[in-house]
PDB file of C-alpha atoms in Angstrom:
ATOM      1  CA  MET A   1      23.647  51.463 -66.582  1.00 39.00           C
ATOM      2  CA  ALA A   2      26.044  51.356 -63.787  1.00 40.00           C
ATOM      3  CA  PRO A   3      24.326  51.304 -60.276  1.00 48.00           C
ATOM      4  CA  PRO A   4      24.444  54.606 -58.388  1.00 77.00           C
ATOM      5  CA  LEU A   5      26.631  53.068 -55.619  1.00 94.00           C
ATOM      6  CA  THR A   6      30.333  52.896 -55.568  1.00 95.00           C
ATOM      7  CA  THR A   7      32.896  50.475 -54.278  1.00 96.00           C
ATOM      8  CA  HIS A   8      34.415  51.263 -51.079  1.00 95.00           C
ATOM      9  CA  PRO A   9      36.573  49.173 -48.620  1.00 94.00           C
ATOM     10  CA  ASP A  10      34.671  50.312 -45.465  1.00 92.00           C
ATOM     11  CA  ALA A  11      31.129  49.063 -46.899  1.00 96.00           C
ATOM     12  CA  PHE A  12      29.878  45.694 -46.651  1.00 97.00           C
ATOM     13  CA  PRO A  13      29.807  44.288 -49.322  1.00 98.00           C
ATOM     14  CA  ALA A  14      32.757  46.481 -50.536  1.00 97.00           C
ATOM     15  CA  SER A  15      31.235  46.619 -54.000  1.00 97.00           C
ATOM     16  CA  PRO A  16      27.477  46.928 -54.713  1.00 97.00           C
ATOM     17  CA  PRO A  17      25.315  44.259 -56.428  1.00 97.00           C
ATOM     18  CA  PHE A  18      24.830  44.960 -60.217  1.00 95.00           C
ATOM     19  CA  ASP A  19      21.038  45.365 -59.874  1.00 96.00           C
ATOM     20  CA  LEU A  20      19.848  47.367 -56.917  1.00 97.00           C
ATOM     21  CA  ASP A  21      16.349  45.947 -57.065  1.00 97.00           C
ATOM     22  CA  ASP A  22      16.494  42.216 -57.939  1.00 97.00           C
ATOM     23  CA  ALA A  23      16.232  40.187 -54.779  1.00 97.00           C
ATOM     24  CA  ASP A  24      17.783  37.225 -56.023  1.00 97.00           C
ATOM     25  CA  VAL A  25      20.768  39.127 -57.154  1.00 98.00           C
ATOM     26  CA  ILE A  26      21.042  41.125 -53.894  1.00 98.00           C
ATOM     27  CA  ALA A  27      20.808  37.872 -51.767  1.00 98.00           C
ATOM     28  CA  ALA A  28      23.419  36.116 -53.647  1.00 98.00           C
ATOM     29  CA  HIS A  29      25.659  39.240 -53.672  1.00 98.00           C
ATOM     30  CA  ASP A  30      25.536  39.611 -49.937  1.00 98.00           C
ATOM     31  CA  TRP A  31      25.943  35.851 -49.405  1.00 98.00           C
ATOM     32  CA  ALA A  32      29.016  35.845 -51.764  1.00 98.00           C
ATOM     33  CA  ALA A  33      30.458  38.604 -49.641  1.00 98.00           C
ATOM     34  CA  PHE A  34      29.890  36.685 -46.572  1.00 98.00           C
ATOM     35  CA  GLU A  35      31.433  33.477 -47.879  1.00 98.00           C
ATOM     36  CA  ASP A  36      34.690  35.627 -48.270  1.00 98.00           C
ATOM     37  CA  VAL A  37      34.749  36.340 -44.535  1.00 98.00           C
ATOM     38  CA  SER A  38      37.287  34.156 -42.886  1.00 98.00           C
ATOM     39  CA  GLU A  39      36.993  35.545 -39.380  1.00 97.00           C
ATOM     40  CA  MET A  40      34.255  37.586 -37.830  1.00 97.00           C
ATOM     41  CA  ARG A  41      35.182  40.624 -35.655  1.00 96.00           C
ATOM     42  CA  ASP A  42      33.854  42.066 -32.222  1.00 95.00           C
ATOM     43  CA  HIS A  43      31.352  44.423 -33.285  1.00 95.00           C
ATOM     44  CA  TRP A  44      31.744  46.535 -30.113  1.00 92.00           C
ATOM     45  CA  GLN A  45      35.464  47.280 -30.569  1.00 89.00           C
ATOM     46  CA  ARG A  46      34.366  49.751 -33.597  1.00 81.00           C
ATOM     47  CA  PRO A  47      36.085  53.387 -32.863  1.00 77.00           C
ATOM     48  CA  GLY A  48      34.149  56.501 -32.445  1.00 75.00           C
ATOM     49  CA  TRP A  49      32.199  55.696 -29.376  1.00 80.00           C
ATOM     50  CA  SER A  50      32.633  55.946 -25.705  1.00 78.00           C
ATOM     51  CA  PRO A  51      30.248  55.298 -22.846  1.00 76.00           C
ATOM     52  CA  GLY A  52      28.999  58.814 -22.688  1.00 82.00           C
ATOM     53  CA  THR A  53      28.556  59.081 -26.607  1.00 89.00           C
ATOM     54  CA  ARG A  54      25.258  60.358 -27.650  1.00 94.00           C
ATOM     55  CA  ALA A  55      24.698  60.852 -31.502  1.00 95.00           C
ATOM     56  CA  TYR A  56      21.837  61.699 -33.838  1.00 97.00           C
ATOM     57  CA  TYR A  57      20.952  58.878 -36.339  1.00 97.00           C
ATOM     58  CA  TRP A  58      18.373  58.244 -38.950  1.00 98.00           C
ATOM     59  CA  LEU A  59      16.871  54.962 -38.617  1.00 98.00           C
ATOM     60  CA  LEU A  60      13.878  52.723 -40.265  1.00 98.00           C
ATOM     61  CA  SER A  61      12.297  51.173 -37.291  1.00 97.00           C
ATOM     62  CA  ILE A  62      11.250  47.680 -38.146  1.00 97.00           C
ATOM     63  CA  THR A  63       8.261  46.738 -36.017  1.00 96.00           C
ATOM     64  CA  ASP A  64       6.345  44.286 -38.076  1.00 97.00           C
ATOM     65  CA  PRO A  65       5.267  41.186 -35.928  1.00 97.00           C
ATOM     66  CA  ALA A  66       5.855  38.859 -38.847  1.00 97.00           C
ATOM     67  CA  PHE A  67       9.548  40.040 -38.879  1.00 98.00           C
ATOM     68  CA  ALA A  68      10.069  39.760 -35.400  1.00 97.00           C
ATOM     69  CA  GLU A  69       8.936  36.315 -35.411  1.00 97.00           C
ATOM     70  CA  GLN A  70      11.365  35.337 -38.122  1.00 97.00           C
ATOM     71  CA  ALA A  71      14.137  37.064 -36.461  1.00 97.00           C
ATOM     72  CA  ALA A  72      13.311  35.003 -33.336  1.00 97.00           C
ATOM     73  CA  VAL A  73      13.831  31.665 -35.158  1.00 97.00           C
ATOM     74  CA  CYS A  74      17.165  32.763 -36.820  1.00 97.00           C
ATOM     75  CA  GLN A  75      18.322  34.087 -33.283  1.00 97.00           C
ATOM     76  CA  GLU A  76      17.446  30.632 -31.525  1.00 97.00           C
ATOM     77  CA  ALA A  77      19.370  28.936 -34.292  1.00 95.00           C
ATOM     78  CA  VAL A  78      22.682  30.765 -33.334  1.00 96.00           C
ATOM     79  CA  SER A  79      22.261  31.497 -29.673  1.00 95.00           C
ATOM     80  CA  GLY A  80      24.016  28.340 -28.670  1.00 94.00           C
ATOM     81  CA  MET A  81      27.176  29.583 -30.144  1.00 94.00           C
ATOM     82  CA  GLY A  82      27.359  32.307 -27.484  1.00 94.00           C
ATOM     83  CA  ALA A  83      28.990  34.826 -29.878  1.00 96.00           C
ATOM     84  CA  PHE A  84      26.305  36.961 -30.718  1.00 97.00           C
ATOM     85  CA  ASP A  85      24.649  39.868 -28.610  1.00 97.00           C
ATOM     86  CA  LEU A  86      21.152  39.557 -29.992  1.00 98.00           C
ATOM     87  CA  ILE A  87      18.907  42.294 -30.721  1.00 98.00           C
ATOM     88  CA  SER A  88      15.713  42.543 -28.778  1.00 95.00           C
ATOM     89  CA  PRO A  89      12.133  42.858 -30.406  1.00 92.00           C
ATOM     90  CA  GLY A  90      11.146  46.372 -30.713  1.00 91.00           C
ATOM     91  CA  ASP A  91      14.750  47.230 -31.591  1.00 96.00           C
ATOM     92  CA  PHE A  92      15.380  45.998 -35.029  1.00 98.00           C
ATOM     93  CA  HIS A  93      16.023  48.624 -37.323  1.00 98.00           C
ATOM     94  CA  ALA A  94      17.886  49.545 -40.607  1.00 98.00           C
ATOM     95  CA  THR A  95      20.371  52.484 -39.974  1.00 97.00           C
ATOM     96  CA  LEU A  96      20.468  55.270 -42.450  1.00 97.00           C
ATOM     97  CA  GLY A  97      23.100  57.525 -41.023  1.00 95.00           C
ATOM     98  CA  ARG A  98      24.639  59.546 -38.680  1.00 95.00           C
ATOM     99  CA  VAL A  99      23.607  63.040 -38.386  1.00 96.00           C
ATOM    100  CA  GLY A 100      25.849  64.222 -35.583  1.00 94.00           C
ATOM    101  CA  VAL A 101      27.127  64.162 -32.223  1.00 94.00           C
ATOM    102  CA  VAL A 102      24.591  65.511 -29.723  1.00 95.00           C
ATOM    103  CA  ASP A 103      26.807  68.247 -28.336  1.00 92.00           C
ATOM    104  CA  ASP A 104      27.679  69.360 -31.845  1.00 93.00           C
ATOM    105  CA  VAL A 105      24.153  69.836 -33.148  1.00 95.00           C
ATOM    106  CA  HIS A 106      21.763  72.731 -32.155  1.00 94.00           C
ATOM    107  CA  GLU A 107      18.011  72.276 -31.785  1.00 93.00           C
ATOM    108  CA  HIS A 108      17.162  74.706 -34.208  1.00 93.00           C
ATOM    109  CA  GLN A 109      19.300  72.625 -36.800  1.00 95.00           C
ATOM    110  CA  LEU A 110      17.446  69.640 -35.839  1.00 95.00           C
ATOM    111  CA  ASP A 111      14.166  71.332 -36.460  1.00 95.00           C
ATOM    112  CA  ARG A 112      15.342  72.511 -40.009  1.00 96.00           C
ATOM    113  CA  ILE A 113      16.322  68.991 -41.090  1.00 97.00           C
ATOM    114  CA  VAL A 114      13.153  67.764 -40.046  1.00 97.00           C
ATOM    115  CA  ARG A 115      11.126  70.309 -42.071  1.00 97.00           C
ATOM    116  CA  LEU A 116      13.233  69.758 -44.908  1.00 97.00           C
ATOM    117  CA  VAL A 117      12.858  66.122 -45.022  1.00 97.00           C
ATOM    118  CA  ARG A 118       9.094  66.296 -44.502  1.00 97.00           C
ATOM    119  CA  ASP A 119       8.983  68.984 -47.411  1.00 97.00           C
ATOM    120  CA  ASP A 120      10.831  66.413 -49.637  1.00 96.00           C
ATOM    121  CA  ALA A 121       9.557  63.042 -48.491  1.00 97.00           C
ATOM    122  CA  PRO A 122       9.267  60.299 -50.901  1.00 97.00           C
ATOM    123  CA  HIS A 123       6.227  58.000 -50.867  1.00 97.00           C
ATOM    124  CA  ALA A 124       6.004  54.936 -48.571  1.00 98.00           C
ATOM    125  CA  PHE A 125       7.706  51.814 -50.393  1.00 97.00           C
ATOM    126  CA  PRO A 126       7.626  47.837 -49.735  1.00 97.00           C
ATOM    127  CA  LEU A 127      10.604  46.277 -48.575  1.00 98.00           C
ATOM    128  CA  THR A 128      11.195  42.583 -48.239  1.00 98.00           C
ATOM    129  CA  ALA A 129      13.590  41.085 -45.562  1.00 98.00           C
ATOM    130  CA  MET A 130      14.995  37.942 -47.006  1.00 93.00           C
ATOM    131  CA  PRO A 131      17.683  35.224 -46.496  1.00 96.00           C
ATOM    132  CA  LEU A 132      19.414  35.668 -43.440  1.00 97.00           C
ATOM    133  CA  THR A 133      23.301  36.363 -44.112  1.00 98.00           C
ATOM    134  CA  GLY A 134      26.276  37.923 -42.129  1.00 98.00           C
ATOM    135  CA  SER A 135      29.157  40.596 -42.252  1.00 98.00           C
ATOM    136  CA  ARG A 136      32.323  40.958 -40.536  1.00 97.00           C
ATOM    137  CA  GLY A 137      30.847  41.590 -37.330  1.00 97.00           C
ATOM    138  CA  ALA A 138      26.865  40.868 -37.420  1.00 98.00           C
ATOM    139  CA  LEU A 139      24.211  38.571 -38.668  1.00 98.00           C
ATOM    140  CA  ARG A 140      21.609  40.506 -40.801  1.00 98.00           C
ATOM    141  CA  PHE A 141      19.047  39.989 -43.249  1.00 98.00           C
ATOM    142  CA  SER A 142      19.461  41.145 -46.791  1.00 98.00           C
ATOM    143  CA  VAL A 143      16.598  43.580 -48.017  1.00 98.00           C
ATOM    144  CA  ALA A 144      15.091  44.335 -51.452  1.00 98.00           C
ATOM    145  CA  PRO A 145      14.861  46.623 -53.232  1.00 98.00           C
ATOM    146  CA  TRP A 146      17.772  49.044 -52.632  1.00 98.00           C
ATOM    147  CA  THR A 147      16.515  51.768 -54.890  1.00 97.00           C
ATOM    148  CA  PRO A 148      14.025  53.464 -52.949  1.00 97.00           C
ATOM    149  CA  VAL A 149      16.177  53.020 -49.464  1.00 98.00           C
ATOM    150  CA  VAL A 150      19.217  54.743 -51.469  1.00 97.00           C
ATOM    151  CA  ASP A 151      16.813  57.296 -52.945  1.00 97.00           C
ATOM    152  CA  LEU A 152      15.460  58.366 -49.168  1.00 98.00           C
ATOM    153  CA  HIS A 153      19.093  58.252 -48.078  1.00 97.00           C
ATOM    154  CA  ARG A 154      20.054  60.843 -50.592  1.00 96.00           C
ATOM    155  CA  ARG A 155      17.251  63.095 -49.452  1.00 97.00           C
ATOM    156  CA  LEU A 156      18.539  62.884 -46.099  1.00 97.00           C
ATOM    157  CA  VAL A 157      22.064  63.815 -46.964  1.00 97.00           C
ATOM    158  CA  ALA A 158      20.949  66.810 -48.744  1.00 96.00           C
ATOM    159  CA  ALA A 159      18.554  67.868 -46.132  1.00 97.00           C
ATOM    160  CA  SER A 160      21.503  67.909 -43.448  1.00 96.00           C
ATOM    161  CA  ALA A 161      23.681  69.842 -45.692  1.00 95.00           C
ATOM    162  CA  ALA A 162      20.936  72.495 -46.284  1.00 95.00           C
ATOM    163  CA  ALA A 163      20.706  72.560 -42.467  1.00 94.00           C
ATOM    164  CA  GLY A 164      24.254  73.160 -41.970  1.00 92.00           C
ATOM    165  CA  LEU A 165      25.129  70.005 -40.353  1.00 93.00           C
ATOM    166  CA  PRO A 166      28.226  68.165 -40.810  1.00 88.00           C
ATOM    167  CA  PRO A 167      28.394  65.983 -43.984  1.00 91.00           C
ATOM    168  CA  MET A 168      26.531  62.603 -43.515  1.00 94.00           C
ATOM    169  CA  LYS A 169      28.330  59.463 -44.844  1.00 93.00           C
ATOM    170  CA  SER A 170      27.719  59.207 -48.791  1.00 93.00           C
ATOM    171  CA  SER A 171      24.891  57.653 -50.176  1.00 95.00           C
ATOM    172  CA  ASP A 172      27.212  55.810 -52.608  1.00 94.00           C
ATOM    173  CA  ARG A 173      28.318  53.669 -49.778  1.00 95.00           C
ATOM    174  CA  LEU A 174      24.805  52.641 -48.501  1.00 97.00           C
ATOM    175  CA  ARG A 175      24.149  49.000 -48.300  1.00 98.00           C
ATOM    176  CA  PRO A 176      20.917  48.382 -46.759  1.00 98.00           C
ATOM    177  CA  HIS A 177      20.340  45.386 -44.422  1.00 98.00           C
ATOM    178  CA  ILE A 178      18.315  44.834 -41.082  1.00 98.00           C
ATOM    179  CA  GLY A 179      20.615  43.145 -38.308  1.00 98.00           C
ATOM    180  CA  ILE A 180      19.422  40.535 -35.843  1.00 98.00           C
ATOM    181  CA  GLY A 181      22.706  40.277 -33.705  1.00 98.00           C
ATOM    182  CA  TYR A 182      26.153  41.645 -33.252  1.00 98.00           C
ATOM    183  CA  CYS A 183      29.183  39.441 -32.927  1.00 98.00           C
ATOM    184  CA  ASN A 184      30.982  40.073 -29.682  1.00 97.00           C
ATOM    185  CA  GLN A 185      34.233  38.009 -30.104  1.00 96.00           C
ATOM    186  CA  LEU A 186      36.691  37.071 -32.645  1.00 96.00           C
ATOM    187  CA  LEU A 187      35.974  33.693 -34.099  1.00 95.00           C
ATOM    188  CA  PRO A 188      35.982  31.549 -37.355  1.00 97.00           C
ATOM    189  CA  ALA A 189      33.278  32.506 -39.977  1.00 98.00           C
ATOM    190  CA  GLY A 190      32.875  29.053 -41.101  1.00 97.00           C
ATOM    191  CA  PRO A 191      30.728  27.503 -38.225  1.00 96.00           C
ATOM    192  CA  VAL A 192      28.533  30.676 -38.368  1.00 97.00           C
ATOM    193  CA  ARG A 193      27.901  30.248 -41.919  1.00 97.00           C
ATOM    194  CA  GLU A 194      27.119  26.559 -41.476  1.00 97.00           C
ATOM    195  CA  ALA A 195      24.474  27.594 -38.815  1.00 96.00           C
ATOM    196  CA  VAL A 196      23.097  30.221 -41.128  1.00 97.00           C
ATOM    197  CA  VAL A 197      22.599  28.104 -44.428  1.00 97.00           C
ATOM    198  CA  PRO A 198      19.484  26.168 -43.272  1.00 97.00           C
ATOM    199  CA  LEU A 199      17.848  29.643 -42.167  1.00 97.00           C
ATOM    200  CA  ARG A 200      18.270  31.024 -45.730  1.00 97.00           C
ATOM    201  CA  ALA A 201      15.412  28.732 -47.058  1.00 96.00           C
ATOM    202  CA  LEU A 202      12.904  30.713 -44.636  1.00 96.00           C
ATOM    203  CA  PRO A 203      10.387  33.056 -46.842  1.00 96.00           C
ATOM    204  CA  GLY A 204      11.028  36.613 -46.996  1.00 96.00           C
ATOM    205  CA  VAL A 205       9.113  38.929 -44.915  1.00 98.00           C
ATOM    206  CA  HIS A 206       7.291  41.811 -46.719  1.00 98.00           C
ATOM    207  CA  LEU A 207       7.363  45.249 -44.867  1.00 98.00           C
ATOM    208  CA  LEU A 208       5.967  48.693 -45.563  1.00 97.00           C
ATOM    209  CA  VAL A 209       8.490  51.482 -44.959  1.00 98.00           C
ATOM    210  CA  ASP A 210       6.167  54.383 -44.131  1.00 98.00           C
ATOM    211  CA  ARG A 211       8.168  56.255 -41.911  1.00 98.00           C
ATOM    212  CA  VAL A 212      11.788  57.379 -41.005  1.00 98.00           C
ATOM    213  CA  ASP A 213      12.761  58.204 -37.514  1.00 98.00           C
ATOM    214  CA  LEU A 214      15.280  60.663 -36.304  1.00 98.00           C
ATOM    215  CA  VAL A 215      16.857  59.291 -32.979  1.00 98.00           C
ATOM    216  CA  GLU A 216      19.177  60.081 -30.250  1.00 97.00           C
ATOM    217  CA  LEU A 217      21.357  56.905 -30.139  1.00 96.00           C
ATOM    218  CA  ARG A 218      23.393  55.652 -27.376  1.00 94.00           C
ATOM    219  CA  ARG A 219      25.315  52.469 -26.659  1.00 91.00           C
ATOM    220  CA  GLU A 220      24.443  50.218 -23.671  1.00 90.00           C
ATOM    221  CA  PRO A 221      26.274  46.989 -22.735  1.00 88.00           C
ATOM    222  CA  ALA A 222      25.952  44.790 -25.784  1.00 92.00           C
ATOM    223  CA  ALA A 223      23.221  46.922 -27.211  1.00 93.00           C
ATOM    224  CA  TYR A 224      21.926  49.907 -29.131  1.00 93.00           C
ATOM    225  CA  LYS A 225      19.299  51.949 -27.642  1.00 95.00           C
ATOM    226  CA  TRP A 226      17.600  55.031 -28.660  1.00 96.00           C
ATOM    227  CA  ARG A 227      14.839  57.572 -28.125  1.00 96.00           C
ATOM    228  CA  ILE A 228      12.819  58.992 -31.044  1.00 97.00           C
ATOM    229  CA  ILE A 229      13.156  62.799 -31.493  1.00 96.00           C
ATOM    230  CA  HIS A 230      11.145  63.225 -34.597  1.00 97.00           C
ATOM    231  CA  THR A 231       9.222  60.837 -37.066  1.00 98.00           C
ATOM    232  CA  VAL A 232       8.666  61.696 -40.634  1.00 98.00           C
ATOM    233  CA  GLN A 233       5.669  60.029 -42.112  1.00 98.00           C
ATOM    234  CA  LEU A 234       5.974  59.033 -45.772  1.00 97.00           C
ATOM    235  CA  PRO A 235       2.920  59.375 -47.772  1.00 96.00           C
ATOM    236  CA  ILE A 236       1.229  56.147 -48.848  1.00 90.00           C
ATOM    237  CA  SER A 237       0.317  55.980 -52.612  1.00 80.00           C
ATOM    238  CA  ARG A 238      -1.595  53.037 -54.282  1.00 69.00           C
ATOM    239  CA  ALA A 239       1.972  51.952 -55.574  1.00 68.00           C
ATOM    240  CA  SER A 240       3.034  51.774 -52.119  1.00 65.00           C
ATOM    241  CA  VAL A 241       0.892  49.088 -51.046  1.00 63.00           C
ATOM    242  CA  ASN A 242       0.840  46.856 -54.266  1.00 60.00           C
TER     243      ASN A 242
END
C-alpha cells in the first residue's frame, strides 16, 4: 500500500520513505536525501518572518535528558565548523505545524482548537531519535515511527479547520524530525557530512510522546523561542510504554 504522504518539492526529503515505520528504512532515506545536497543554505533567510512576528505552532517538546546528552555529543562534534547555531537544551522540539499569526487568531479560536484536540487526542506513543542527518539548512535526527506522528498531525489539521482557523500545512507534506542546529551561512555540504558520518553509529534514544504543546513562537537572534499557551496530554495505554 502506498504511504499516506506525497512528494512535494518544499518538503525534505521531497519524497517520503516507502515504509513510514521501519527505522532503518527511514534513516537510510533521510541520509540519501542529505547526500544529494551539494550546498547548505542559511536557515534564517527563510521568508515569512520579521523581528516582530509571533505565531502559534504545535510542537512536540523533547525534554528527555538522554536525548539532550546525545544531542550535546553531536553538537560538540560540529561546533568547530562555526556554521551552525546550535539549539539549547530545553529547546529541542519536533515542529508539527503553524496554526496562524498571533494577530490573526482570536482567543476563543485557541480555546476551541484545544478542546477539539483534547476530545480527539490519540494515545501516547514511543518515538526513537536515531542517526544524525541533515537537510538543506539544518542538522537533525531522523525519528521513527512516522505513522503516529502523521496521525496526530492529521487530528491537529482537522481541529484547526473545525475551529475556523486558516488551513494548516497538509499532513501529506510532513517529514518528522528533531533538529539540533540551524545552518547560518552558505557552505558546501560535503564537509558537514564527513563530520556527521561517525555520529551515525550512536545508539538511538527512546522517547515517549505523551503531550503536544500549543505555543506562541518567536525568532530571536540565531534561535527560536516560545511560551506554552496550552498543553494537551495524550492518554497513556499499556501499548504506549511497551
